Amino acid sequence: MSFSGMVKEELSKQISSARHCRIAETAALLSSGGRLTEAGHLKLQMENDTVIRKYFTLLRKTFNIETEISIRESSNQKKGQVYYVELSDEKQVQEVLQGTKLTSEDADGGMLFFGNGLVTQQNCCKRAFIRGAFLASGSISDPRKGYHFEIVCADERKAQQLQDIIRSFQIDAKIVQRKKSYVVYVKEGDQIVDMLALMEANVALMNLENIRILKEMRNTVNRKVNCETANINKTVNAAVKQMEDIKLIEKTTGFQNLNEGLAEIAELRLQYPEATLKELGMMLNPQVGKSGVNHRLRKLSKIADDLRENNKEELL
């Protein structure tokens, strides 16, 4: 099962003890995927049986409506079966619509709209509404691959309503148009954690946090390895340059014209090309620290550079 599927499975089992929160979640489910048919039937259709089972339970516990879940084959063979709950009793339909404060606009093919904020006045109801919207048309990426949380809305008005509710919790939800739909999304890992906390997906939240910790540990190790590799390369390149400089001095003027300290370090570097500055310093008598060894090698490099410059002038 995908990470998104596991989150929905967890959320589907949460039934609020407060009726007003159950109404808010029902409103979100119907606003996202509900339709009022020409015959006046209230229908919610989903490809995910988990969501339909949650809606079925909400109807029973909130409105005391006993109905049944129907199944049919999807017109798209790749998607398999489609699950739906349809209320045909006019009294039950009106009870649900009035309770959830949803309205229908015929111009949009029976699409249901969340008309006002009466059912989401309290923060707990806002959380329930977000939970219902995610169950109906949301998804979250596998955190091992990246961080992306989104809820797809049928039109811009619904997207803006949902964005306002999410932003009331100081989460920077954004909207992007995708073909004919509008997507409310969150990209930051910290804010996706906040979204899971809002929806009370506590198990998924802990799994996400564990994955984030492992990723951060790997990133830290990689940074250290890259840093050490860069330092090693820098040290090797410096040693190669030192060897080239010393060999040039030896070939051109010899070491007899160098003072004792420079000659000694030059001979040691030729003899121990892979030694560190600290190791070279410990081989000297008396011993010299890293800065002292580096100072002598810089002097040798300056002498070699002067020799190269003089050779250029002679060639000209």
C-alpha positions as a LaTeX table, in Angstrom:
\begin{tabular}{lrrr}
\hline
Residue & $x$ (\AA) & $y$ (\AA) & $z$ (\AA) \\
\hline
Met1 & 0.00 & 0.00 & 0.00 \\
Ser2 & 1.25 & 3.49 & $-0.83$ \\
Phe3 & 2.03 & 6.01 & 1.92 \\
Ser4 & $-0.99$ & 8.03 & 0.78 \\
Gly5 & $-3.18$ & 4.92 & 1.04 \\
Met6 & $-1.92$ & 4.20 & 4.55 \\
Val7 & $-2.77$ & 7.76 & 5.63 \\
Lys8 & $-6.31$ & 7.40 & 4.25 \\
Glu9 & $-6.72$ & 4.01 & 5.88 \\
Glu10 & $-5.79$ & 5.53 & 9.23 \\
Leu11 & $-8.07$ & 8.54 & 8.79 \\
Ser12 & $-11.00$ & 6.38 & 7.69 \\
Lys13 & $-11.06$ & 4.72 & 11.11 \\
Gln14 & $-11.35$ & 7.99 & 13.01 \\
Ile15 & $-14.92$ & 8.92 & 13.86 \\
Ser16 & $-15.24$ & 12.11 & 15.89 \\
Ser17 & $-17.35$ & 11.98 & 19.03 \\
Ala18 & $-18.66$ & 15.50 & 18.28 \\
Arg19 & $-21.61$ & 15.69 & 15.90 \\
His20 & $-20.58$ & 19.10 & 14.54 \\
Cys21 & $-17.18$ & 17.66 & 13.50 \\
Arg22 & $-18.84$ & 14.69 & 11.80 \\
Ile23 & $-21.06$ & 17.14 & 9.89 \\
Ala24 & $-17.99$ & 19.15 & 8.78 \\
Glu25 & $-16.25$ & 16.01 & 7.52 \\
Thr26 & $-19.40$ & 14.87 & 5.71 \\
Ala27 & $-19.65$ & 18.32 & 4.10 \\
Ala28 & $-16.07$ & 18.04 & 2.86 \\
Leu29 & $-16.62$ & 14.57 & 1.39 \\
Leu30 & $-19.77$ & 15.65 & $-0.45$ \\
Ser31 & $-18.28$ & 18.97 & $-1.57$ \\
Ser32 & $-15.31$ & 17.10 & $-3.06$ \\
Gly33 & $-17.09$ & 14.19 & $-4.72$ \\
Gly34 & $-20.84$ & 14.42 & $-4.18$ \\
Arg35 & $-23.50$ & 15.08 & $-6.82$ \\
Leu36 & $-27.20$ & 15.81 & $-6.79$ \\
Thr37 & $-28.71$ & 13.85 & $-9.68$ \\
Glu38 & $-31.53$ & 15.05 & $-11.93$ \\
Ala39 & $-33.85$ & 12.74 & $-9.98$ \\
Gly40 & $-32.89$ & 14.54 & $-6.77$ \\
His41 & $-30.77$ & 11.70 & $-5.42$ \\
Leu42 & $-27.65$ & 12.52 & $-3.35$ \\
Lys43 & $-24.75$ & 10.44 & $-4.64$ \\
Leu44 & $-21.14$ & 10.09 & $-3.53$ \\
Gln45 & $-18.95$ & 7.98 & $-5.79$ \\
Met46 & $-15.33$ & 6.99 & $-5.12$ \\
Glu47 & $-12.75$ & 4.56 & $-6.44$ \\
Asn48 & $-11.51$ & 4.05 & $-2.88$ \\
Asp49 & $-13.77$ & 1.82 & $-0.80$ \\
Thr50 & $-12.10$ & 3.14 & 2.36 \\
Val51 & $-13.56$ & 6.60 & 1.77 \\
Ile52 & $-17.02$ & 5.26 & 0.97 \\
Arg53 & $-17.02$ & 3.18 & 4.16 \\
Lys54 & $-16.17$ & 6.32 & 6.14 \\
Tyr55 & $-19.04$ & 8.22 & 4.50 \\
Phe56 & $-21.39$ & 5.31 & 5.16 \\
Thr57 & $-20.44$ & 5.39 & 8.86 \\
Leu58 & $-20.80$ & 9.18 & 9.07 \\
Leu59 & $-24.33$ & 9.02 & 7.64 \\
Arg60 & $-25.35$ & 6.39 & 10.16 \\
Lys61 & $-23.78$ & 8.03 & 13.22 \\
Thr62 & $-24.59$ & 11.65 & 12.34 \\
Phe63 & $-27.98$ & 11.52 & 10.61 \\
Asn64 & $-29.14$ & 8.06 & 11.67 \\
Ile65 & $-29.44$ & 7.13 & 7.99 \\
Glu66 & $-29.12$ & 3.44 & 7.14 \\
Thr67 & $-28.12$ & 2.88 & 3.53 \\
Glu68 & $-25.90$ & 0.52 & 1.55 \\
Ile69 & $-22.70$ & 0.64 & $-0.47$ \\
Ser70 & $-23.03$ & $-0.24$ & $-4.14$ \\
Ile71 & $-20.31$ & $-1.42$ & $-6.48$ \\
Arg72 & $-19.98$ & $-1.26$ & $-10.23$ \\
Glu73 & $-17.20$ & $-1.67$ & $-12.75$ \\
Ser74 & $-15.40$ & 1.54 & $-13.71$ \\
Ser75 & $-15.71$ & 2.73 & $-17.30$ \\
Asn76 & $-11.92$ & 2.91 & $-17.22$ \\
Gln77 & $-10.87$ & $-0.75$ & $-17.05$ \\
Lys78 & $-7.51$ & 0.13 & $-15.49$ \\
Lys79 & $-9.21$ & 1.61 & $-12.42$ \\
Gly80 & $-11.24$ & $-1.49$ & $-11.56$ \\
Gln81 & $-14.33$ & $-1.04$ & $-9.41$ \\
Val82 & $-16.19$ & 2.09 & $-8.35$ \\
Tyr83 & $-17.98$ & 2.36 & $-4.99$ \\
Tyr84 & $-20.90$ & 4.65 & $-4.28$ \\
Val85 & $-23.61$ & 5.51 & $-1.81$ \\
Glu86 & $-26.84$ & 7.01 & $-3.17$ \\
Leu87 & $-29.67$ & 8.49 & $-1.11$ \\
Ser88 & $-32.98$ & 8.53 & $-2.93$ \\
Asp89 & $-35.31$ & 9.47 & $-0.08$ \\
Glu90 & $-36.09$ & 13.18 & $-0.45$ \\
Lys91 & $-36.36$ & 13.75 & 3.29 \\
Gln92 & $-32.96$ & 12.16 & 3.94 \\
Val93 & $-31.37$ & 14.13 & 1.09 \\
Gln94 & $-32.69$ & 17.43 & 2.46 \\
Glu95 & $-31.62$ & 16.53 & 6.00 \\
Val96 & $-28.04$ & 15.92 & 4.86 \\
Leu97 & $-27.89$ & 19.00 & 2.62 \\
Gln98 & $-29.33$ & 21.26 & 5.31 \\
Gly99 & $-27.08$ & 19.82 & 7.98 \\
Thr100 & $-23.92$ & 20.24 & 5.89 \\
Lys101 & $-25.05$ & 23.63 & 4.48 \\
Leu102 & $-24.32$ & 22.44 & 0.94 \\
Thr103 & $-26.05$ & 23.82 & $-2.15$ \\
Ser104 & $-26.28$ & 22.55 & $-5.72$ \\
Glu105 & $-25.90$ & 24.51 & $-8.93$ \\
Asp106 & $-27.59$ & 22.91 & $-11.93$ \\
Ala107 & $-25.20$ & 24.62 & $-14.34$ \\
Asp108 & $-22.41$ & 22.48 & $-12.94$ \\
Gly109 & $-24.14$ & 19.16 & $-13.43$ \\
Gly110 & $-25.39$ & 18.78 & $-9.87$ \\
Met111 & $-22.05$ & 19.76 & $-8.28$ \\
Leu112 & $-22.33$ & 20.49 & $-4.56$ \\
Phe113 & $-20.86$ & 23.67 & $-3.12$ \\
Phe114 & $-19.78$ & 24.51 & 0.39 \\
Gly115 & $-21.85$ & 27.66 & 0.66 \\
Asn116 & $-20.65$ & 29.23 & 3.91 \\
Gly117 & $-18.44$ & 28.74 & 6.91 \\
Leu118 & $-21.16$ & 27.82 & 9.41 \\
Val119 & $-20.01$ & 24.20 & 9.70 \\
Thr120 & $-16.34$ & 25.17 & 10.11 \\
Gln121 & $-16.54$ & 27.89 & 12.72 \\
Gln122 & $-14.59$ & 25.91 & 15.32 \\
Asn123 & $-11.00$ & 24.76 & 14.80 \\
Cys124 & $-11.96$ & 21.13 & 15.46 \\
Cys125 & $-14.50$ & 21.34 & 12.62 \\
Lys126 & $-11.92$ & 22.90 & 10.31 \\
Arg127 & $-9.64$ & 19.95 & 11.02 \\
Ala128 & $-12.48$ & 17.54 & 10.25 \\
Phe129 & $-13.25$ & 19.39 & 7.01 \\
Ile130 & $-9.61$ & 19.16 & 5.88 \\
Arg131 & $-9.61$ & 15.46 & 6.78 \\
Gly132 & $-12.72$ & 14.85 & 4.69 \\
Ala133 & $-11.36$ & 16.81 & 1.72 \\
Phe134 & $-8.12$ & 14.82 & 1.82 \\
Leu135 & $-9.97$ & 11.51 & 2.04 \\
Ala136 & $-12.11$ & 12.42 & $-0.96$ \\
Ser137 & $-9.54$ & 13.89 & $-3.33$ \\
Gly138 & $-6.17$ & 14.23 & $-1.64$ \\
Ser139 & $-2.82$ & 12.50 & $-1.88$ \\
Ile140 & 0.60 & 12.65 & $-0.27$ \\
Ser141 & 3.86 & 11.53 & $-1.86$ \\
Asp142 & 6.14 & 8.86 & $-0.44$ \\
Pro143 & 8.35 & 10.88 & 1.96 \\
Arg144 & 11.32 & 8.70 & 1.05 \\
Lys145 & 11.20 & 10.27 & $-2.42$ \\
Gly146 & 10.00 & 13.80 & $-1.69$ \\
Tyr147 & 7.53 & 16.01 & 0.15 \\
His148 & 4.25 & 16.87 & $-1.54$ \\
Phe149 & 0.73 & 17.09 & $-0.14$ \\
Glu150 & $-2.24$ & 18.01 & $-2.32$ \\
Ile151 & $-6.01$ & 18.09 & $-2.49$ \\
Val152 & $-7.65$ & 18.36 & $-5.92$ \\
Cys153 & $-10.70$ & 20.64 & $-6.22$ \\
Ala154 & $-13.19$ & 20.73 & $-9.08$ \\
Asp155 & $-13.22$ & 24.52 & $-9.35$ \\
Glu156 & $-11.34$ & 27.61 & $-8.16$ \\
Arg157 & $-13.98$ & 28.62 & $-5.62$ \\
Lys158 & $-13.69$ & 25.34 & $-3.74$ \\
Ala159 & $-9.89$ & 25.54 & $-3.86$ \\
Gln160 & $-9.89$ & 29.04 & $-2.37$ \\
Gln161 & $-12.30$ & 27.99 & 0.40 \\
Leu162 & $-10.07$ & 25.04 & 1.30 \\
Gln163 & $-6.93$ & 27.18 & 1.09 \\
Asp164 & $-8.43$ & 29.71 & 3.53 \\
Ile165 & $-9.29$ & 26.95 & 6.01 \\
Ile166 & $-5.78$ & 25.47 & 5.84 \\
Arg167 & $-4.12$ & 28.89 & 6.09 \\
Ser168 & $-6.09$ & 29.62 & 9.26 \\
Phe169 & $-3.63$ & 27.15 & 10.88 \\
Gln170 & $-0.60$ & 29.17 & 9.62 \\
Ile171 & 0.18 & 26.62 & 6.91 \\
Asp172 & 1.18 & 28.20 & 3.60 \\
Ala173 & $-1.07$ & 26.26 & 1.23 \\
Lys174 & $-0.84$ & 27.31 & $-2.42$ \\
Ile175 & $-3.11$ & 26.79 & $-5.44$ \\
Val176 & $-2.14$ & 25.70 & $-8.94$ \\
Gln177 & $-4.37$ & 24.95 & $-11.91$ \\
Arg178 & $-3.96$ & 21.49 & $-13.39$ \\
Lys179 & $-5.97$ & 21.01 & $-16.58$ \\
Lys180 & $-9.59$ & 21.67 & $-15.53$ \\
Ser181 & $-8.94$ & 21.23 & $-11.81$ \\
Tyr182 & $-7.44$ & 23.41 & $-9.09$ \\
Val183 & $-4.95$ & 21.85 & $-6.70$ \\
Val184 & $-4.35$ & 23.05 & $-3.15$ \\
Tyr185 & $-0.86$ & 21.91 & $-2.20$ \\
Val186 & 1.85 & 22.05 & 0.45 \\
Lys187 & 5.50 & 21.27 & $-0.32$ \\
Glu188 & 7.55 & 21.89 & 2.84 \\
Gly189 & 8.30 & 18.82 & 4.96 \\
Asp190 & 7.59 & 20.64 & 8.24 \\
Gln191 & 4.23 & 21.88 & 6.98 \\
Ile192 & 3.23 & 18.44 & 5.71 \\
Val193 & 3.93 & 17.18 & 9.23 \\
Asp194 & 1.60 & 19.93 & 10.46 \\
Met195 & $-1.07$ & 18.80 & 7.95 \\
Leu196 & $-0.92$ & 15.23 & 9.23 \\
Ala197 & $-1.17$ & 16.53 & 12.79 \\
Leu198 & $-4.20$ & 18.66 & 11.84 \\
Met199 & $-5.96$ & 15.64 & 10.35 \\
Glu200 & $-4.93$ & 13.54 & 13.37 \\
Ala201 & $-3.04$ & 10.99 & 11.28 \\
Asn202 & $-0.71$ & 10.33 & 14.22 \\
Val203 & 0.71 & 6.99 & 13.06 \\
Ala204 & 1.51 & 8.38 & 9.60 \\
Leu205 & 3.03 & 11.45 & 11.24 \\
Met206 & 5.42 & 9.30 & 13.30 \\
Asn207 & 6.36 & 7.26 & 10.21 \\
Leu208 & 7.04 & 10.46 & 8.29 \\
Glu209 & 9.16 & 11.88 & 11.11 \\
Asn210 & 11.21 & 8.66 & 11.30 \\
Ile211 & 11.85 & 8.82 & 7.57 \\
Arg212 & 12.84 & 12.49 & 7.84 \\
Ile213 & 15.31 & 11.69 & 10.63 \\
Leu214 & 16.90 & 8.91 & 8.56 \\
Lys215 & 17.12 & 11.17 & 5.50 \\
Glu216 & 18.71 & 13.95 & 7.56 \\
Met217 & 21.24 & 11.48 & 9.00 \\
Arg218 & 22.13 & 10.27 & 5.51 \\
Asn219 & 22.45 & 13.84 & 4.27 \\
Thr220 & 24.72 & 14.71 & 7.20 \\
Val221 & 26.92 & 11.68 & 6.53 \\
Asn222 & 27.05 & 12.50 & 2.81 \\
Arg223 & 28.02 & 16.10 & 3.55 \\
Lys224 & 30.83 & 14.94 & 5.84 \\
Val225 & 32.06 & 12.40 & 3.28 \\
Asn226 & 31.98 & 15.01 & 0.52 \\
Cys227 & 33.82 & 17.47 & 2.74 \\
Glu228 & 36.48 & 14.92 & 3.65 \\
Thr229 & 36.83 & 13.89 & 0.00 \\
Ala230 & 37.26 & 17.54 & $-1.00$ \\
Asn231 & 39.90 & 18.00 & 1.71 \\
Ile232 & 41.73 & 14.87 & 0.58 \\
Asn233 & 41.69 & 16.05 & $-3.04$ \\
Lys234 & 42.91 & 19.45 & $-1.94$ \\
Thr235 & 45.74 & 17.87 & 0.06 \\
Val236 & 46.73 & 15.55 & $-2.81$ \\
Asn237 & 46.71 & 18.40 & $-5.34$ \\
Ala238 & 48.83 & 20.53 & $-3.01$ \\
Ala239 & 51.31 & 17.65 & $-2.52$ \\
Val240 & 51.57 & 17.11 & $-6.29$ \\
Lys241 & 52.25 & 20.84 & $-6.82$ \\
Gln242 & 54.89 & 20.76 & $-4.06$ \\
Met243 & 56.61 & 17.79 & $-5.70$ \\
Glu244 & 56.65 & 19.54 & $-9.09$ \\
Asp245 & 58.12 & 22.70 & $-7.53$ \\
Ile246 & 60.82 & 20.83 & $-5.61$ \\
Lys247 & 61.81 & 18.72 & $-8.64$ \\
Leu248 & 62.08 & 21.88 & $-10.74$ \\
Ile249 & 64.38 & 23.50 & $-8.14$ \\
Glu250 & 66.49 & 20.32 & $-7.91$ \\
Lys251 & 66.83 & 20.11 & $-11.69$ \\
Thr252 & 67.48 & 23.80 & $-12.25$ \\
Thr253 & 69.66 & 25.02 & $-9.35$ \\
Gly254 & 69.91 & 22.07 & $-6.97$ \\
Phe255 & 69.35 & 22.22 & $-3.23$ \\
Gln256 & 72.82 & 23.56 & $-2.40$ \\
Asn257 & 71.63 & 27.15 & $-2.89$ \\
Leu258 & 68.77 & 26.69 & $-0.41$ \\
Asn259 & 69.12 & 27.39 & 3.28 \\
Glu260 & 69.30 & 24.37 & 5.57 \\
Gly261 & 65.59 & 24.46 & 6.57 \\
Leu262 & 64.30 & 24.64 & 2.98 \\
Ala263 & 66.71 & 21.99 & 1.72 \\
Glu264 & 65.74 & 19.64 & 4.54 \\
Ile265 & 62.00 & 19.95 & 3.93 \\
Ala266 & 62.52 & 19.63 & 0.16 \\
Glu267 & 64.38 & 16.36 & 0.57 \\
Leu268 & 61.77 & 15.02 & 3.01 \\
Arg269 & 58.90 & 15.87 & 0.68 \\
Leu270 & 60.64 & 14.03 & $-2.20$ \\
Gln271 & 61.27 & 11.05 & 0.04 \\
Tyr272 & 57.72 & 11.00 & 1.55 \\
Pro273 & 55.34 & 12.38 & $-1.09$ \\
Glu274 & 52.20 & 11.11 & 0.73 \\
Ala275 & 53.12 & 12.41 & 4.19 \\
Thr276 & 50.96 & 15.09 & 5.81 \\
Leu277 & 52.39 & 18.43 & 6.91 \\
Lys278 & 52.21 & 17.28 & 10.51 \\
Glu279 & 54.13 & 14.08 & 9.71 \\
Leu280 & 56.79 & 16.02 & 7.78 \\
Gly281 & 57.21 & 18.40 & 10.71 \\
Met282 & 57.73 & 15.52 & 13.12 \\
Met283 & 60.54 & 14.14 & 10.90 \\
Leu284 & 62.55 & 17.39 & 11.20 \\
Asn285 & 65.17 & 17.93 & 13.87 \\
Pro286 & 64.17 & 19.93 & 15.76 \\
Gln287 & 60.51 & 19.21 & 15.05 \\
Val288 & 58.38 & 21.90 & 13.40 \\
Gly289 & 54.60 & 22.42 & 13.51 \\
Lys290 & 52.22 & 22.30 & 10.52 \\
Ser291 & 52.33 & 26.07 & 10.00 \\
Gly292 & 56.13 & 26.03 & 9.98 \\
Val293 & 56.24 & 23.23 & 7.39 \\
Asn294 & 53.63 & 24.99 & 5.28 \\
His295 & 55.66 & 28.23 & 5.46 \\
Arg296 & 58.78 & 26.48 & 4.14 \\
Leu297 & 56.87 & 24.75 & 1.34 \\
Arg298 & 55.35 & 28.10 & 0.31 \\
Lys299 & 58.85 & 29.54 & 0.09 \\
Leu300 & 59.91 & 26.65 & $-2.14$ \\
Ser301 & 56.83 & 27.24 & $-4.31$ \\
Lys302 & 57.78 & 30.93 & $-4.65$ \\
Ile303 & 61.32 & 29.98 & $-5.70$ \\
Ala304 & 59.92 & 27.54 & $-8.30$ \\
Asp305 & 57.52 & 30.16 & $-9.65$ \\
Asp306 & 60.42 & 32.65 & $-10.01$ \\
Leu307 & 62.43 & 30.03 & $-11.89$ \\
Arg308 & 59.52 & 29.42 & $-14.26$ \\
Glu309 & 59.17 & 33.16 & $-14.85$ \\
Asn310 & 62.88 & 33.55 & $-15.56$ \\
Asn311 & 62.78 & 30.64 & $-18.01$ \\
Lys312 & 59.95 & 32.36 & $-19.86$ \\
Glu313 & 61.95 & 35.58 & $-20.15$ \\
Glu314 & 64.98 & 33.68 & $-21.46$ \\
Leu315 & 62.84 & 31.99 & $-24.10$ \\
Leu316 & 61.46 & 35.37 & $-25.20$ \\
\hline
\end{tabular}
